[in-house]
Amino acid sequence: MVWGVLEEMRIRSLGVIDDAVVELSPGFTAVTGETGAGKTMVVTSLGLLLGGRADPALVRIGAGSAVVEGRITLPPGAAVVARAEEAGAELDEGALLVSRTVSAEGRSRAHLGGRSVPVGLLAELADELVAVHGQTDQQGLLKPARQRGALDRYAGDAVAVPLAAYGEAYRRLRAVAVELEEITTRARERAQEADLLRFGLGEVEAVEPRAGEDAELAAEAERLGHAESLASAAALAHAALAGQPEDPEAVDATTLVAGAGRALEAVRAHDPALAALADRMGEISILLSDVAGELAGYADDLDADPLRLAAVEERRAALTQLIRKYGEAGAGTAGVLDWAERSAARLTELDGDDDRVGELTAERDRLRDELSVLAQRLTDARMEAADRFASAVTAELASLAMPHARVSFAVRQTEDPEGVEVGGRRVACGPSGADEVELLLAPHPGAPPRPIAKGASGGELSRVMLAVEVVFAGTDPVPTYLFDEVDAGVGGKAAVEIGRRLAKLARTAQVVVVTHLPQVAAFADRQLLVEKTNDGSVTRSGVTVLEGEDRVRELSRMLAGQEDSETARAHAEELLATARADA
């Protein structure tokens, strides 16, 4: 029972298509038409809906943009529905509306359920919605990495679980190896750096600077350097304020202010204004006495010792040298202390390299042992899945007119003394394990199994590809399969068998096939004809559903190139009858 259906697509201004609607069947839909009529645009359109690359060259000449819209019905509760609703999409009566716009300038926009979304979201949902296969996909199947991916997909959790653990351990091993390599290859540089740090820290430790000490010493040096002039100025100021004992006749400020105060005190009772002035005069007298006392103390405490000045200058020189070598502009001794703190931490790190090398080496060995165990599990799981997968594909090939063909997998490893241990041997490993997987085909009895890239013709490769997808449909189904020219290089009885097998696949999934073979098209539940108009474009009326006599005429054209050939018509009717009998 199909649980998701691509109901229709509307295509506007894409390639040769001006404006057309493609109505698809829930079962098997065959898309046919003359070469160059635009059949491949169906595949291209679906690719855009599924987040494929937007090529501005696809935009029809004269149009500002190309637009593809699709309607996909999905059951409530499907994972795709939940993910779409998370993005803000809304379903339209159980259907998900998807659209993609590509401008002639190359800009691309995507909408899902009426909400603008990143194109990447369409690609994310694509894996759950549609499996697209065409000639490029067949070429991809020739690559060993793709063959290993296909085998892993078939194996399911038996490979996926250990592969996830293996991948995490592999990434950690790579990080440990890089760090270990860096430490060992840069050992000399790091030793030189450590020596420089030790020397610098030794110089700082010998001087023992204090934060702000440079500023304090600068002020002291300034004072000591002008001690005589400072003492003379203090003495003169003190004499002016408090007088000189050796000259009792001299007039000083304290005596004068005191006399002024006494004069005001004598008459303050007669005028409040004058009383206020008398109070202020008293404050001045007290302030003068305090200043005079501090000046006397300053002069007594002033140290004019030249030895102290020399010691200060020597200390300043030592600090200046440290600041110039290890400090920062304007930071003074505080900058030197900051450098020393950072350097001590860095030196501890460098001195711990030997310990770190030991730790990393132990971790590397542990991870290698862990990878060996996981790689062995992957190999065992792949070997077991390979036998089942090959048997299932071989059985499918028998129903595709290749009854004597045999498919097998070669699961190999490459020896590497520095690798992981698998099967008692040291072998190379990569992000996906230690296995090299290759799909082999023996097309007939007596033929040695050979890689499908060398041992399969175009038609055989098409059938192997279809057989692989049919096997996948039983283990990892998607709602819609789209095959573009998957029947290339096939004809006669093999083509009939491919049509029959696609019809069987369509019992459990929606199948859309772009084909040029009438033997395949005859088995479709619905056949669509893509036709150009006289001006070379495909319009809304250019994609039609063929029924009855129209379908017979199209199959006749595909058989003989002549729509009205009686022989071709008889053959077409026979194909349709055969297909109906199998249904």
Coordinates of C-alpha atoms in Angstrom, one line a residue:
M1 CA 0.0 0.0 0.0
V2 CA 1.5 3.3 -1.1
W3 CA 1.8 5.6 1.9
G4 CA 2.9 8.7 0.0
V5 CA 2.1 9.9 -3.5
L6 CA 3.4 12.6 -5.7
E7 CA 0.0 13.6 -7.3
E8 CA 1.1 16.2 -9.8
M9 CA 3.6 18.8 -10.8
R10 CA 3.1 22.1 -12.6
I11 CA 6.1 23.2 -14.6
R12 CA 6.5 26.8 -16.0
S13 CA 9.2 28.3 -18.1
L14 CA 11.6 25.4 -17.6
G15 CA 13.7 24.3 -20.6
V16 CA 11.3 23.6 -23.5
I17 CA 8.3 23.5 -21.2
D18 CA 6.3 26.7 -21.3
D19 CA 3.5 25.8 -18.9
A20 CA 2.5 22.1 -18.3
V21 CA 0.9 20.0 -15.6
V22 CA 2.1 16.5 -15.1
E23 CA -0.6 14.3 -13.5
L24 CA 0.9 11.1 -11.9
S25 CA -0.6 7.8 -11.0
P26 CA -0.4 6.3 -7.5
G27 CA 1.0 3.2 -9.1
F28 CA 3.1 3.0 -12.3
T29 CA 3.3 6.1 -14.5
A30 CA 5.3 6.0 -17.8
V31 CA 6.4 9.3 -19.4
T32 CA 7.0 8.9 -23.1
G33 CA 7.5 11.1 -26.2
E34 CA 9.8 11.9 -29.1
T35 CA 13.5 12.5 -28.4
G36 CA 13.9 16.1 -27.3
A37 CA 10.3 16.6 -26.5
G38 CA 11.0 17.4 -22.9
K39 CA 10.6 14.1 -21.0
T40 CA 13.8 14.7 -19.1
M41 CA 12.4 17.9 -17.8
V42 CA 10.1 15.8 -15.6
V43 CA 13.2 14.5 -13.8
T44 CA 14.8 17.9 -13.7
S45 CA 11.6 19.4 -12.2
L46 CA 11.5 16.8 -9.5
G47 CA 15.1 17.3 -8.8
L48 CA 14.4 21.0 -8.2
L49 CA 11.6 20.2 -5.9
L50 CA 13.9 17.9 -3.9
G51 CA 16.5 20.6 -3.3
G52 CA 18.7 20.0 -6.4
R53 CA 21.1 22.6 -7.8
A54 CA 19.4 25.5 -9.5
D55 CA 20.9 26.1 -12.9
P56 CA 19.8 29.5 -14.4
A57 CA 20.4 27.9 -17.9
L58 CA 17.3 25.9 -17.3
V59 CA 15.1 29.0 -17.4
R60 CA 13.2 29.3 -20.7
I61 CA 14.6 31.9 -23.0
G62 CA 12.6 35.1 -22.6
A63 CA 11.3 34.2 -19.1
G64 CA 12.3 35.9 -15.9
S65 CA 12.2 32.7 -13.9
A66 CA 11.2 29.0 -13.9
V67 CA 8.7 27.7 -11.4
V68 CA 8.0 24.1 -10.4
E69 CA 5.2 23.2 -8.0
G70 CA 4.4 19.8 -6.6
R71 CA 1.6 18.3 -4.5
I72 CA 2.5 15.3 -2.4
T73 CA -0.1 13.4 -0.3
L74 CA 1.2 12.0 3.0
P75 CA -0.5 10.2 5.9
P76 CA -0.8 11.9 9.3
G77 CA 2.1 11.1 11.6
A78 CA 4.7 10.6 8.9
A79 CA 8.2 11.7 9.9
V80 CA 8.3 14.0 6.8
V81 CA 5.0 15.7 8.0
A82 CA 6.5 16.3 11.5
R83 CA 9.7 17.8 10.0
A84 CA 7.7 20.0 7.6
E85 CA 5.4 21.3 10.4
E86 CA 8.5 22.1 12.5
A87 CA 9.5 24.5 9.7
G88 CA 6.1 26.1 9.7
A89 CA 4.6 24.3 6.8
E90 CA 0.8 23.6 6.7
L91 CA -0.8 20.7 4.9
D92 CA -3.6 21.2 2.4
E93 CA -6.1 18.5 3.0
G94 CA -3.4 16.0 3.8
A95 CA -1.1 17.1 1.0
L96 CA 2.2 18.9 1.2
L97 CA 2.6 21.7 -1.4
V98 CA 6.2 22.2 -2.5
S99 CA 7.5 24.9 -4.9
R100 CA 10.8 26.0 -6.2
T101 CA 11.6 29.2 -8.2
V102 CA 14.8 29.7 -10.2
S103 CA 15.4 33.2 -11.6
A104 CA 17.3 33.8 -14.8
E105 CA 20.0 35.5 -12.7
G106 CA 20.5 32.3 -10.7
R107 CA 18.6 33.2 -7.5
S108 CA 16.6 30.4 -6.0
R109 CA 13.6 30.3 -3.6
A110 CA 11.9 27.4 -2.0
H111 CA 8.5 27.1 -0.3
L112 CA 7.0 24.3 1.7
G113 CA 3.4 24.2 2.8
G114 CA 3.1 27.9 2.0
R115 CA 6.1 28.9 4.1
S116 CA 9.5 30.1 2.7
V117 CA 12.2 27.6 3.7
P118 CA 15.9 27.0 3.0
V119 CA 16.5 24.9 -0.1
G120 CA 18.5 22.5 2.1
L121 CA 15.3 21.5 3.9
L122 CA 13.9 20.2 0.7
A123 CA 17.0 18.1 0.2
E124 CA 16.7 16.9 3.8
L125 CA 13.1 15.7 3.1
A126 CA 14.0 14.2 -0.3
D127 CA 15.6 11.1 1.1
E128 CA 12.3 10.2 2.8
L129 CA 10.1 11.0 -0.2
V130 CA 11.6 10.0 -3.5
A131 CA 14.4 7.8 -4.8
V132 CA 15.6 9.2 -8.2
H133 CA 17.6 7.0 -10.5
G134 CA 19.0 7.8 -13.9
Q135 CA 22.1 7.3 -16.1
T136 CA 24.2 9.4 -13.7
D137 CA 23.0 7.2 -10.8
Q138 CA 24.1 4.1 -12.7
Q139 CA 27.5 5.6 -13.2
G140 CA 27.6 6.4 -9.5
L141 CA 26.9 2.7 -8.7
L142 CA 30.2 1.9 -10.5
K143 CA 32.2 3.6 -7.7
P144 CA 33.3 1.3 -4.9
A145 CA 32.4 3.9 -2.3
R146 CA 28.8 4.0 -3.6
Q147 CA 28.7 0.2 -3.6
R148 CA 29.8 0.1 0.0
G149 CA 27.2 2.7 0.9
A150 CA 24.5 0.6 -0.8
L151 CA 25.6 -2.5 1.1
D152 CA 25.6 -0.6 4.4
R153 CA 22.2 0.8 3.6
Y154 CA 20.9 -2.7 3.0
A155 CA 22.5 -4.1 6.2
G156 CA 20.7 -1.5 8.3
D157 CA 21.4 -1.3 12.1
A158 CA 23.8 -4.3 11.9
V159 CA 26.3 -1.9 10.2
A160 CA 24.9 1.5 11.2
V161 CA 25.4 1.0 15.0
P162 CA 29.0 -0.1 14.9
L163 CA 29.7 2.3 12.1
A164 CA 28.5 5.3 14.2
A165 CA 30.8 4.2 17.1
Y166 CA 33.6 3.5 14.7
G167 CA 33.3 7.0 13.2
E168 CA 33.5 8.7 16.5
A169 CA 36.6 6.7 17.6
Y170 CA 38.2 7.3 14.2
R171 CA 37.7 11.0 14.4
R172 CA 39.2 11.0 17.9
L173 CA 42.1 8.9 16.8
R174 CA 42.8 11.4 14.0
A175 CA 42.8 14.3 16.4
V176 CA 45.1 12.5 18.8
A177 CA 47.5 11.6 16.0
V178 CA 47.6 15.2 14.7
E179 CA 48.4 16.5 18.2
L180 CA 51.0 13.8 18.8
E181 CA 52.6 14.6 15.5
E182 CA 52.7 18.3 16.2
I183 CA 54.3 17.8 19.6
T184 CA 57.0 15.4 18.3
T185 CA 57.8 17.3 15.1
R186 CA 58.0 20.6 16.9
A187 CA 60.0 19.3 19.8
R188 CA 63.1 21.4 19.0
E189 CA 61.0 24.6 18.5
R190 CA 59.2 24.0 21.8
A191 CA 62.4 23.3 23.7
Q192 CA 63.8 26.6 22.4
E193 CA 60.7 28.4 23.4
A194 CA 60.9 26.9 26.9
D195 CA 64.5 28.0 27.3
L196 CA 63.6 31.6 26.3
L197 CA 60.8 31.6 28.8
R198 CA 63.0 30.2 31.6
F199 CA 65.6 32.9 30.9
G200 CA 63.0 35.7 30.9
L201 CA 61.3 34.4 34.1
G202 CA 64.8 34.2 35.7
E203 CA 65.4 37.8 34.9
V204 CA 62.1 38.9 36.3
E205 CA 62.6 36.8 39.4
A206 CA 66.0 38.3 40.0
V207 CA 64.7 41.9 40.0
E208 CA 61.4 41.1 41.8
P209 CA 59.4 44.1 40.5
R210 CA 56.2 45.3 42.2
A211 CA 53.1 46.6 40.5
G212 CA 53.4 50.4 40.3
E213 CA 57.0 50.4 41.6
D214 CA 58.3 52.2 38.6
A215 CA 56.0 55.2 39.1
E216 CA 56.9 55.4 42.8
L217 CA 60.6 55.4 42.1
A218 CA 60.2 58.0 39.4
A219 CA 58.6 60.3 41.9
E220 CA 61.3 59.6 44.5
A221 CA 64.1 60.3 42.0
E222 CA 62.5 63.6 41.1
R223 CA 62.4 64.6 44.7
L224 CA 65.9 63.5 45.5
G225 CA 67.4 65.2 42.5
H226 CA 66.0 68.6 43.6
A227 CA 66.5 68.2 47.4
E228 CA 68.5 71.4 47.9
S229 CA 66.1 73.6 46.0
L230 CA 63.2 72.0 47.7
A231 CA 64.8 72.5 51.2
S232 CA 65.6 76.2 50.4
A233 CA 62.1 76.9 49.2
A234 CA 60.6 75.3 52.3
A235 CA 62.9 77.3 54.6
L236 CA 62.1 80.6 53.0
A237 CA 58.3 79.9 53.1
H238 CA 58.5 78.9 56.8
A239 CA 60.4 82.1 57.7
A240 CA 57.9 84.2 55.9
L241 CA 55.1 82.6 57.8
A242 CA 56.6 82.0 61.3
G243 CA 59.6 84.4 61.4
Q244 CA 63.3 83.7 62.1
P245 CA 64.7 83.3 65.7
E246 CA 67.9 85.0 64.7
D247 CA 66.1 88.1 63.6
P248 CA 63.4 89.0 66.1
E249 CA 62.7 92.4 64.5
A250 CA 61.6 90.7 61.2
V251 CA 57.9 90.9 60.4
D252 CA 56.2 87.5 59.6
A253 CA 52.8 86.6 58.3
T254 CA 51.7 84.9 61.5
T255 CA 52.4 87.9 63.6
L256 CA 50.7 90.3 61.3
V257 CA 47.5 88.1 61.0
A258 CA 47.5 87.7 64.8
G259 CA 47.6 91.5 65.2
A260 CA 44.8 92.0 62.7
G261 CA 42.7 89.4 64.6
R262 CA 43.2 91.2 67.9
A263 CA 42.1 94.5 66.4
L264 CA 38.9 93.0 65.1
E265 CA 38.2 91.2 68.4
A266 CA 38.3 94.4 70.3
V267 CA 35.3 95.9 68.4
R268 CA 33.3 92.8 67.2
A269 CA 30.6 93.4 69.8
H270 CA 29.6 96.6 68.0
D271 CA 28.9 95.1 64.5
P272 CA 27.9 91.5 63.6
A273 CA 29.5 91.9 60.1
L274 CA 32.8 92.8 61.7
A275 CA 32.5 89.9 64.1
A276 CA 32.1 87.5 61.1
L277 CA 35.3 88.9 59.7
A278 CA 37.1 88.4 63.0
D279 CA 36.1 84.7 63.0
R280 CA 37.5 84.2 59.5
M281 CA 40.7 86.0 60.5
G282 CA 41.0 83.5 63.4
E283 CA 40.7 80.6 60.8
I284 CA 43.4 82.1 58.7
S285 CA 45.7 82.4 61.7
I286 CA 45.2 78.7 62.5
L287 CA 45.8 77.6 58.8
L288 CA 49.0 79.7 58.7
S289 CA 50.3 78.0 61.9
D290 CA 49.5 74.5 60.4
V291 CA 51.2 75.3 57.1
A292 CA 54.2 76.7 58.9
G293 CA 54.5 73.5 61.0
E294 CA 54.2 71.2 58.0
L295 CA 56.9 73.2 56.2
A296 CA 59.2 72.8 59.2
G297 CA 58.6 69.0 59.2
Y298 CA 59.1 68.7 55.4
A299 CA 62.5 70.4 55.7
D300 CA 63.5 68.1 58.6
D301 CA 62.4 64.9 56.7
L302 CA 63.9 65.8 53.3
D303 CA 66.6 63.3 52.5
A304 CA 69.3 64.7 50.4
D305 CA 71.4 61.5 50.5
P306 CA 73.2 61.1 47.2
L307 CA 73.7 57.4 47.9
R308 CA 69.9 56.9 48.1
L309 CA 69.5 58.7 44.8
A310 CA 72.0 56.4 43.2
A311 CA 70.2 53.4 44.5
V312 CA 66.9 54.6 43.2
E313 CA 68.3 55.3 39.7
E314 CA 69.9 51.9 39.6
R315 CA 66.7 50.2 40.5
R316 CA 64.8 52.3 37.9
A317 CA 67.3 51.2 35.2
A318 CA 66.7 47.5 36.1
L319 CA 63.0 48.0 36.0
T320 CA 63.2 49.9 32.7
Q321 CA 65.1 47.0 31.1
L322 CA 62.5 44.5 32.2
I323 CA 59.6 46.7 30.9
R324 CA 61.3 47.2 27.5
K325 CA 61.9 43.4 27.1
Y326 CA 58.7 41.9 28.6
G327 CA 56.2 44.6 29.3
E328 CA 53.6 46.4 27.1
A329 CA 53.6 50.1 26.1
G330 CA 52.2 52.1 29.0
A331 CA 51.7 49.1 31.3
G332 CA 54.9 49.6 33.4
T333 CA 55.8 46.9 35.9
A334 CA 52.2 45.6 35.9
G335 CA 52.7 44.5 32.3
V336 CA 55.9 42.7 33.2
L337 CA 54.1 40.8 36.0
D338 CA 51.3 39.9 33.6
W339 CA 53.9 38.5 31.1
A340 CA 55.5 36.5 33.8
E341 CA 52.2 35.0 34.8
R342 CA 51.4 34.0 31.3
S343 CA 54.9 32.7 30.6
A344 CA 54.9 30.6 33.7
A345 CA 51.7 28.9 32.6
R346 CA 53.0 28.3 29.1
L347 CA 56.3 26.9 30.5
T348 CA 54.3 24.5 32.6
E349 CA 52.5 23.4 29.5
L350 CA 55.8 23.0 27.5
D351 CA 57.4 21.2 30.4
G352 CA 54.5 18.8 30.5
D353 CA 55.0 17.8 26.8
D354 CA 56.7 14.6 27.8
D355 CA 53.8 13.6 30.0
R356 CA 51.4 14.6 27.3
V357 CA 53.3 12.5 24.7
G358 CA 52.9 9.5 27.0
E359 CA 49.2 10.2 27.5
L360 CA 48.5 10.7 23.8
T361 CA 50.5 7.6 22.9
A362 CA 48.5 5.5 25.4
E363 CA 45.2 7.0 24.1
R364 CA 46.3 6.3 20.5
D365 CA 47.0 2.7 21.3
R366 CA 43.7 2.3 23.1
L367 CA 41.8 3.9 20.2
R368 CA 43.5 1.6 17.7
D369 CA 42.5 -1.4 19.8
E370 CA 38.9 -0.1 19.9
L371 CA 38.9 0.6 16.1
S372 CA 40.2 -3.0 15.5
V373 CA 37.2 -4.4 17.4
L374 CA 34.7 -2.1 15.7
A375 CA 36.3 -2.6 12.3
Q376 CA 36.0 -6.4 12.8
R377 CA 32.3 -6.0 13.7
L378 CA 31.8 -3.9 10.5
T379 CA 33.5 -6.5 8.4
D380 CA 31.5 -9.4 9.9
A381 CA 28.2 -7.5 9.4
R382 CA 29.1 -6.5 5.9
M383 CA 30.1 -10.0 4.9
E384 CA 26.8 -11.4 6.3
A385 CA 24.7 -8.7 4.6
A386 CA 26.7 -9.1 1.3
D387 CA 25.6 -12.7 1.1
R388 CA 22.0 -11.9 1.6
F389 CA 22.1 -8.8 -0.6
A390 CA 23.8 -10.6 -3.5
S391 CA 21.4 -13.5 -3.3
A392 CA 18.4 -11.2 -3.3
V393 CA 19.7 -9.2 -6.3
T394 CA 20.6 -12.4 -8.2
A395 CA 17.0 -13.6 -7.7
E396 CA 15.7 -10.3 -9.0
L397 CA 18.0 -10.6 -12.1
A398 CA 16.4 -13.9 -12.9
S399 CA 13.0 -12.1 -13.3
L400 CA 14.7 -9.5 -15.5
A401 CA 15.7 -11.9 -18.3
M402 CA 19.1 -12.6 -16.7
P403 CA 18.4 -16.1 -15.3
H404 CA 22.0 -17.3 -15.3
A405 CA 23.6 -14.1 -13.9
R406 CA 25.2 -14.2 -10.5
V407 CA 25.9 -11.1 -8.3
S408 CA 28.4 -11.2 -5.5
F409 CA 30.3 -8.8 -3.3
A410 CA 34.1 -8.7 -2.8
V411 CA 34.8 -7.4 0.7
R412 CA 38.6 -6.8 0.9
Q413 CA 41.1 -5.0 3.1
T414 CA 44.6 -3.5 2.3
E415 CA 47.5 -4.5 4.5
D416 CA 49.1 -1.7 6.4
P417 CA 51.6 -2.2 9.3
E418 CA 50.3 1.0 10.9
G419 CA 46.7 0.1 10.5
V420 CA 44.1 -1.7 12.6
E421 CA 43.9 -5.4 13.2
V422 CA 41.1 -7.2 11.3
G423 CA 41.1 -11.0 10.8
G424 CA 44.5 -11.3 12.3
R425 CA 46.1 -8.8 9.9
R426 CA 47.1 -5.2 10.1
V427 CA 45.1 -3.4 7.5
A428 CA 44.4 0.2 6.4
C429 CA 41.3 1.9 7.7
G430 CA 39.3 5.0 6.8
P431 CA 36.3 6.9 8.0
S432 CA 34.0 4.0 7.0
G433 CA 36.1 1.1 8.3
A434 CA 38.7 -1.1 6.8
D435 CA 36.6 -2.7 4.1
E436 CA 36.8 -2.1 0.3
V437 CA 33.5 -3.3 -1.2
E438 CA 33.1 -4.1 -4.9
L439 CA 30.0 -5.4 -6.6
L440 CA 30.8 -8.3 -9.0
L441 CA 28.7 -9.7 -11.8
A442 CA 29.0 -13.1 -13.6
P443 CA 26.5 -12.6 -16.5
H444 CA 26.4 -16.3 -17.4
P445 CA 27.7 -19.7 -16.2
G446 CA 31.4 -20.1 -16.6
A447 CA 32.1 -16.4 -16.7
P448 CA 34.3 -15.2 -13.8
P449 CA 32.8 -12.6 -11.5
R450 CA 34.1 -9.2 -12.6
P451 CA 33.4 -5.7 -11.3
I452 CA 30.2 -4.4 -12.8
A453 CA 32.1 -1.5 -14.3
K454 CA 34.0 -4.0 -16.5
G455 CA 31.7 -7.0 -16.6
A456 CA 28.3 -5.4 -17.4
S457 CA 27.0 -4.0 -20.6
G458 CA 24.7 -0.9 -20.6
G459 CA 21.6 -3.0 -20.6
E460 CA 22.9 -5.4 -17.9
L461 CA 23.9 -2.5 -15.7
S462 CA 20.4 -1.0 -16.1
R463 CA 18.9 -4.3 -14.9
V464 CA 21.4 -4.6 -12.0
M465 CA 20.5 -1.1 -11.0
L466 CA 16.8 -1.9 -11.1
A467 CA 17.3 -5.2 -9.2
V468 CA 19.2 -3.4 -6.5
E469 CA 16.4 -0.8 -6.1
V470 CA 13.8 -3.5 -5.9
V471 CA 15.7 -5.2 -3.2
F472 CA 16.0 -1.9 -1.3
A473 CA 12.2 -1.4 -1.7
G474 CA 11.7 -4.5 0.5
T475 CA 14.0 -3.3 3.3
D476 CA 14.2 0.5 3.2
P477 CA 11.2 1.7 1.2
V478 CA 10.5 5.2 0.0
P479 CA 7.1 6.3 -1.3
T480 CA 8.1 7.3 -4.8
Y481 CA 10.7 5.9 -7.3
L482 CA 11.7 7.9 -10.4
F483 CA 13.6 6.1 -13.1
D484 CA 15.1 8.1 -16.0
E485 CA 16.0 5.9 -18.9
V486 CA 16.9 3.0 -16.6
D487 CA 16.0 0.8 -19.5
A488 CA 18.7 2.2 -21.7
G489 CA 20.5 -0.5 -23.8
V490 CA 17.7 -3.0 -23.2
G491 CA 15.3 -4.4 -25.7
G492 CA 13.1 -7.4 -26.5
K493 CA 12.3 -9.9 -23.8
A494 CA 14.5 -8.1 -21.3
A495 CA 12.5 -4.9 -21.8
V496 CA 9.3 -6.8 -21.1
E497 CA 10.7 -8.3 -17.9
I498 CA 11.8 -4.8 -16.8
G499 CA 8.3 -3.5 -17.4
R500 CA 6.8 -6.4 -15.5
R501 CA 9.2 -5.9 -12.6
L502 CA 8.5 -2.1 -12.4
A503 CA 4.8 -2.9 -12.3
K504 CA 5.4 -5.3 -9.4
L505 CA 7.4 -2.6 -7.6
A506 CA 4.5 -0.2 -8.1
R507 CA 2.2 -2.4 -6.0
T508 CA 4.0 -1.1 -2.9
A509 CA 5.2 2.2 -4.1
Q510 CA 4.6 4.9 -6.6
V511 CA 6.8 4.4 -9.7
V512 CA 7.5 7.0 -12.4
V513 CA 9.6 6.0 -15.4
V514 CA 10.8 8.2 -18.2
T515 CA 11.2 5.6 -21.0
H516 CA 11.6 5.1 -24.7
L517 CA 10.6 1.4 -24.7
P518 CA 7.0 0.4 -25.5
Q519 CA 7.5 -2.9 -23.6
V520 CA 8.1 -0.9 -20.4
A521 CA 5.4 1.7 -21.1
A522 CA 2.7 -1.0 -21.7
F523 CA 2.9 -2.1 -18.1
A524 CA 2.2 1.4 -16.7
D525 CA -1.1 2.1 -15.0
R526 CA -0.9 5.6 -16.6
Q527 CA 1.0 6.7 -19.6
L528 CA 1.8 10.4 -20.2
L529 CA 2.8 11.8 -23.6
V530 CA 5.0 14.8 -23.8
E531 CA 4.6 16.7 -27.1
K532 CA 6.0 19.9 -28.4
T533 CA 3.9 22.5 -30.3
N534 CA 4.9 23.9 -33.6
D535 CA 7.0 26.6 -32.0
G536 CA 9.1 24.0 -30.1
S537 CA 7.6 24.5 -26.7
V538 CA 5.6 22.2 -24.4
T539 CA 2.4 23.9 -23.2
R540 CA -0.4 22.8 -20.9
S541 CA -1.9 20.7 -23.6
G542 CA 1.5 19.2 -24.4
V543 CA 1.4 16.7 -21.5
T544 CA -1.6 14.4 -21.9
V545 CA -2.8 11.2 -20.3
L546 CA -3.1 8.5 -23.0
E547 CA -6.0 6.1 -22.9
G548 CA -7.6 3.7 -25.3
E549 CA -6.8 4.3 -28.9
D550 CA -4.4 7.2 -28.2
R551 CA -2.3 4.9 -26.1
V552 CA -2.2 2.2 -28.8
R553 CA -1.1 4.8 -31.3
E554 CA 1.8 6.0 -29.0
L555 CA 3.0 2.5 -28.4
S556 CA 2.8 1.8 -32.1
R557 CA 5.0 4.9 -32.7
M558 CA 7.5 3.7 -30.1
L559 CA 7.6 0.3 -31.7
A560 CA 7.9 1.1 -35.4
G561 CA 8.1 4.9 -35.7
Q562 CA 4.7 4.7 -37.5
E563 CA 1.5 5.4 -35.6
D564 CA -0.7 3.8 -38.2
S565 CA 1.3 0.6 -38.9
E566 CA -1.1 -2.3 -38.6
T567 CA 1.7 -4.6 -37.5
A568 CA 2.9 -2.1 -34.9
R569 CA -0.7 -1.6 -33.7
A570 CA -1.2 -5.4 -33.3
H571 CA 2.1 -5.6 -31.4
A572 CA 1.1 -2.7 -29.2
E573 CA -2.3 -4.3 -28.4
E574 CA -0.5 -7.5 -27.6
L575 CA 1.8 -5.7 -25.2
L576 CA -1.1 -4.1 -23.4
A577 CA -2.9 -7.4 -23.2
T578 CA 0.2 -9.1 -21.7
A579 CA 0.5 -6.3 -19.2
R580 CA -3.1 -6.6 -18.2
A581 CA -2.8 -10.3 -17.8
D582 CA 0.1 -9.9 -15.4
A583 CA -1.7 -7.2 -13.3

